Coordinates of C-alpha atoms and ligand atoms in Angstrom, one line a residue:
X1 CA -5.4 7.6 46.6
X2 CA -2.0 8.5 48.1
X3 CA -1.6 12.3 49.9
X4 CA 0.9 13.6 51.9
X5 CA 0.5 16.3 54.7
X6 CA 2.8 18.7 55.7
X7 CA 2.5 20.3 59.1
X8 CA 4.4 24.1 59.4
X9 CA 4.7 23.5 63.1
X10 CA 7.5 21.6 64.7
X11 CA 6.1 21.3 68.2
X12 CA 5.0 18.3 69.6
X13 CA 1.4 19.4 70.5
X14 CA 1.2 21.4 67.3
X15 CA -2.7 21.8 66.3
X16 CA -2.1 21.8 62.8
X17 CA -0.3 18.6 63.1
X18 CA -3.4 17.2 65.1
X19 CA -5.6 18.7 62.2
X20 CA -3.4 16.7 59.9
X21 CA -3.9 13.5 62.0
X22 CA -7.6 14.2 62.5
X23 CA -7.9 14.6 58.3
X24 CA -5.7 11.2 58.1
X25 CA -8.3 9.2 60.3
X26 CA -11.7 10.7 59.3
X27 CA -11.0 10.0 55.7
X28 CA -9.2 6.6 55.8
X29 CA -11.5 5.2 53.6
X30 CA -11.0 8.2 50.9
X31 CA -7.0 8.2 50.9
X32 CA -4.0 7.2 52.8
X33 CA -2.5 10.3 54.6
X34 CA 1.3 10.2 55.2
X35 CA 2.4 13.3 57.6
X36 CA 5.9 14.2 56.5
X37 CA 8.2 15.8 58.8
X38 CA 10.3 19.0 58.1
X39 CA 12.2 19.1 61.0
X40 CA 15.2 17.6 59.5
X41 CA 15.5 19.4 56.4
X42 CA 18.5 21.9 56.6
X43 CA 18.2 25.3 55.6
X44 CA 18.0 25.6 52.0
X45 CA 21.3 26.0 50.6
X46 CA 21.7 26.8 46.5
X47 CA 25.0 25.2 46.6
X48 CA 23.7 21.7 47.6
X49 CA 20.5 21.8 45.7
X50 CA 21.9 19.4 42.8
X51 CA 22.7 16.9 45.4
X52 CA 20.9 17.6 48.5
X53 CA 21.3 16.2 52.0
X54 CA 19.5 12.9 52.5
X55 CA 16.8 14.3 54.5
X56 CA 15.8 16.8 51.6
X57 CA 16.1 13.9 49.0
X58 CA 13.7 11.7 51.1
X59 CA 11.2 14.4 51.4
X60 CA 11.2 15.7 48.1
X61 CA 10.9 11.7 46.8
X62 CA 7.9 11.4 49.0
X63 CA 6.0 14.4 47.8
X64 CA 6.8 13.4 44.2
X65 CA 5.0 10.4 44.7
X66 CA 1.7 11.6 46.4
X67 CA -1.1 12.3 44.3
X68 CA -1.6 15.4 46.5
X69 CA -0.5 17.4 49.2
X70 CA -2.3 18.9 52.3
X71 CA -0.5 21.9 53.7
X72 CA -1.7 22.8 57.3
X73 CA 0.3 26.1 58.3
X74 CA 0.0 27.9 62.0
X75 CA 0.5 31.7 61.4
X76 CA 3.5 32.9 62.8
X77 CA 3.3 37.1 62.6
X78 CA 1.2 37.3 59.7
X79 CA 2.6 34.7 57.6
X80 CA 3.7 31.2 57.2
X81 CA 6.6 29.6 59.7
X82 CA 10.2 30.2 58.3
X83 CA 10.4 26.2 58.6
X84 CA 7.6 25.6 56.1
X85 CA 8.9 28.3 53.9
X86 CA 12.1 26.4 54.1
X87 CA 10.8 23.2 52.9
X88 CA 8.8 24.9 49.8
X89 CA 11.7 26.3 48.9
X90 CA 13.5 22.9 48.7
X91 CA 10.6 21.5 46.5
X92 CA 10.8 24.6 44.4
X93 CA 14.3 23.5 43.0
X94 CA 15.6 20.7 41.1
X95 CA 12.9 18.5 39.8
X96 CA 10.4 20.9 41.2
X97 CA 7.7 18.6 42.8
X98 CA 5.1 20.8 43.5
X99 CA 4.3 21.8 39.8
X100 CA 0.8 21.0 39.1
X101 CA 0.6 19.0 42.1
X102 CA -3.0 19.4 43.7
X103 CA -2.6 20.9 47.2
X104 CA -5.0 22.0 49.5
X105 CA -4.2 24.6 52.4
X106 CA -5.5 24.6 55.8
X107 CA -4.3 26.1 59.1
X108 CA -5.1 26.3 62.9
X109 CA -4.4 29.0 65.0
X110 CA -5.1 30.1 68.5
X111 CA -6.3 33.6 67.4
X112 CA -9.4 34.7 66.3
X113 CA -8.6 35.0 62.5
X114 CA -7.4 31.4 62.3
X115 CA -4.4 31.8 60.0
X116 CA -6.3 33.6 57.1
X117 CA -3.1 36.0 56.8
X118 CA -0.7 32.8 56.7
X119 CA -3.0 31.2 54.0
X120 CA -3.1 34.2 51.9
X121 CA 0.9 34.0 52.0
X122 CA 0.6 30.3 51.6
X123 CA -1.3 30.6 48.3
X124 CA 0.8 33.3 46.9
X125 CA 3.6 31.2 47.4
X126 CA 2.4 28.2 46.1
X127 CA 1.6 30.3 42.8
X128 CA 5.5 30.9 42.4
X129 CA 7.1 29.8 38.9
X130 CA 9.2 27.1 41.1
X131 CA 6.3 25.9 42.8
X132 CA 3.7 26.4 40.6
X133 CA 1.2 23.8 42.5
X134 CA -2.4 23.3 41.5
X135 CA -4.3 24.6 44.4
X136 CA -7.5 24.1 45.5
X137 CA -9.3 27.6 44.9
X138 CA -10.1 29.3 47.9
X139 CA -13.5 30.5 47.1
X140 CA -15.6 28.0 49.0
X141 CA -12.6 26.2 50.1
X142 CA -10.8 28.4 52.7
X143 CA -10.4 26.0 55.8
X144 CA -9.3 27.3 59.1
X145 CA -9.6 26.5 62.8
X146 CA -9.9 29.8 64.8
X147 CA -9.4 29.6 68.7
X148 CA -7.7 26.3 68.1
X149 CA -7.2 25.7 71.7
X150 CA -11.0 25.2 72.2
X151 CA -11.6 22.9 69.2
X152 CA -9.4 19.7 70.0
X153 CA -10.0 17.0 72.8
X154 CA -7.6 15.4 74.8
X155 CA -6.6 12.8 72.5
X156 CA -5.5 15.4 70.0
X157 CA -8.7 15.4 67.5
X158 CA -10.6 18.2 66.1
X159 CA -14.1 17.6 68.1
X160 CA -15.8 21.0 66.9
X161 CA -18.8 19.8 65.2
X162 CA -19.5 22.8 62.6
X163 CA -15.9 23.2 61.8
X164 CA -15.8 19.2 61.4
X165 CA -18.9 19.6 58.8
X166 CA -16.9 22.2 56.7
X167 CA -14.1 20.2 56.8
X168 CA -16.2 17.4 55.2
X169 CA -17.3 19.7 52.4
X170 CA -13.9 21.0 51.6
X171 CA -12.2 17.6 51.9
X172 CA -14.7 16.4 49.4
X173 CA -14.1 18.7 46.8
X174 CA -10.3 18.3 47.3
X175 CA -10.7 14.3 46.6
X176 CA -12.6 15.4 43.4
X177 CA -9.9 18.3 42.5
X178 CA -7.1 15.6 42.9
X179 CA -8.9 12.9 40.5
X180 CA -9.3 15.8 37.7
X181 CA -6.7 15.3 35.2
Ligands
FMN1 C1 6.1 33.0 66.7 C2 4.9 33.2 66.7 C3 4.0 34.0 66.1 C4 2.6 34.0 66.3 N1 2.0 34.8 65.5 C5 0.5 34.6 65.4 C6 -0.2 35.6 64.4 O1 0.4 36.2 63.4 N2 -1.4 35.2 64.4 C7 -2.2 34.1 65.0 O2 -3.3 34.0 64.8 N3 -1.4 33.6 65.8 C8 -0.1 33.6 65.9 N4 0.7 33.0 66.8 C9 -0.3 31.7 67.5 C10 -0.3 30.7 67.0 O3 -1.2 30.7 66.1 C11 -0.6 29.6 68.0 O4 0.7 29.3 68.7 C12 -0.8 28.4 67.1 O5 -1.0 27.3 68.2 C13 0.6 27.6 66.2 O6 0.2 26.6 65.6 P1 0.6 24.9 66.1 O7 -0.4 24.8 67.5 O8 0.3 24.3 64.9 O9 2.2 25.2 66.6 C14 2.3 32.5 67.1 C15 2.9 31.9 67.6 C16 4.2 32.2 67.6 C17 5.1 30.9 68.7

């Protein structure tokens, strides 16, 4: 199974990117996770959507080929970061690569609510007609890392045992969800 990961944070020491790296390593036997960069994507411009810049074409192609997507969103001012929304806006147009694509939403924040507000917005956006993604239902799968600065080790891996146990359960459900027709 081939998945792609999108981190909503551009910073080098991002906990969200570290979370994706942890997921890629920990479940390497279940799937291959390629973390895509959104740094090179220009601002979405409707004048360019029919023939977008190369960075956008490459990004969209990788999402199209993936069996599923894991989005790790930080919370910026109670919502998802602009850079992540921009990436999703590109995906929502043209070939609409996210249509029916299985998606798992996760997030890490240094706050005590751990991206809960950002994830609500993220799920709303993924349900828009342009994206129409098949999102793993939040009911038992709302995976978030609170107080992220306390839960990763120096090598950048998530080490909090209780959080990892819950992650195992959610990722297992996502793998089954991706396999479903
Ligand atoms: C512009 C900005 C706005 C933020 N707003 C929130 C917020 O609304 N809620 C929250 O829990 N944390 C907020 N934070 C703190 C982030 O959770 C924290 O910086 C986190 O580490 C960002 O994710 P990253 O490590 O992947 O870059 C904000 C940080 C920045 C830079």
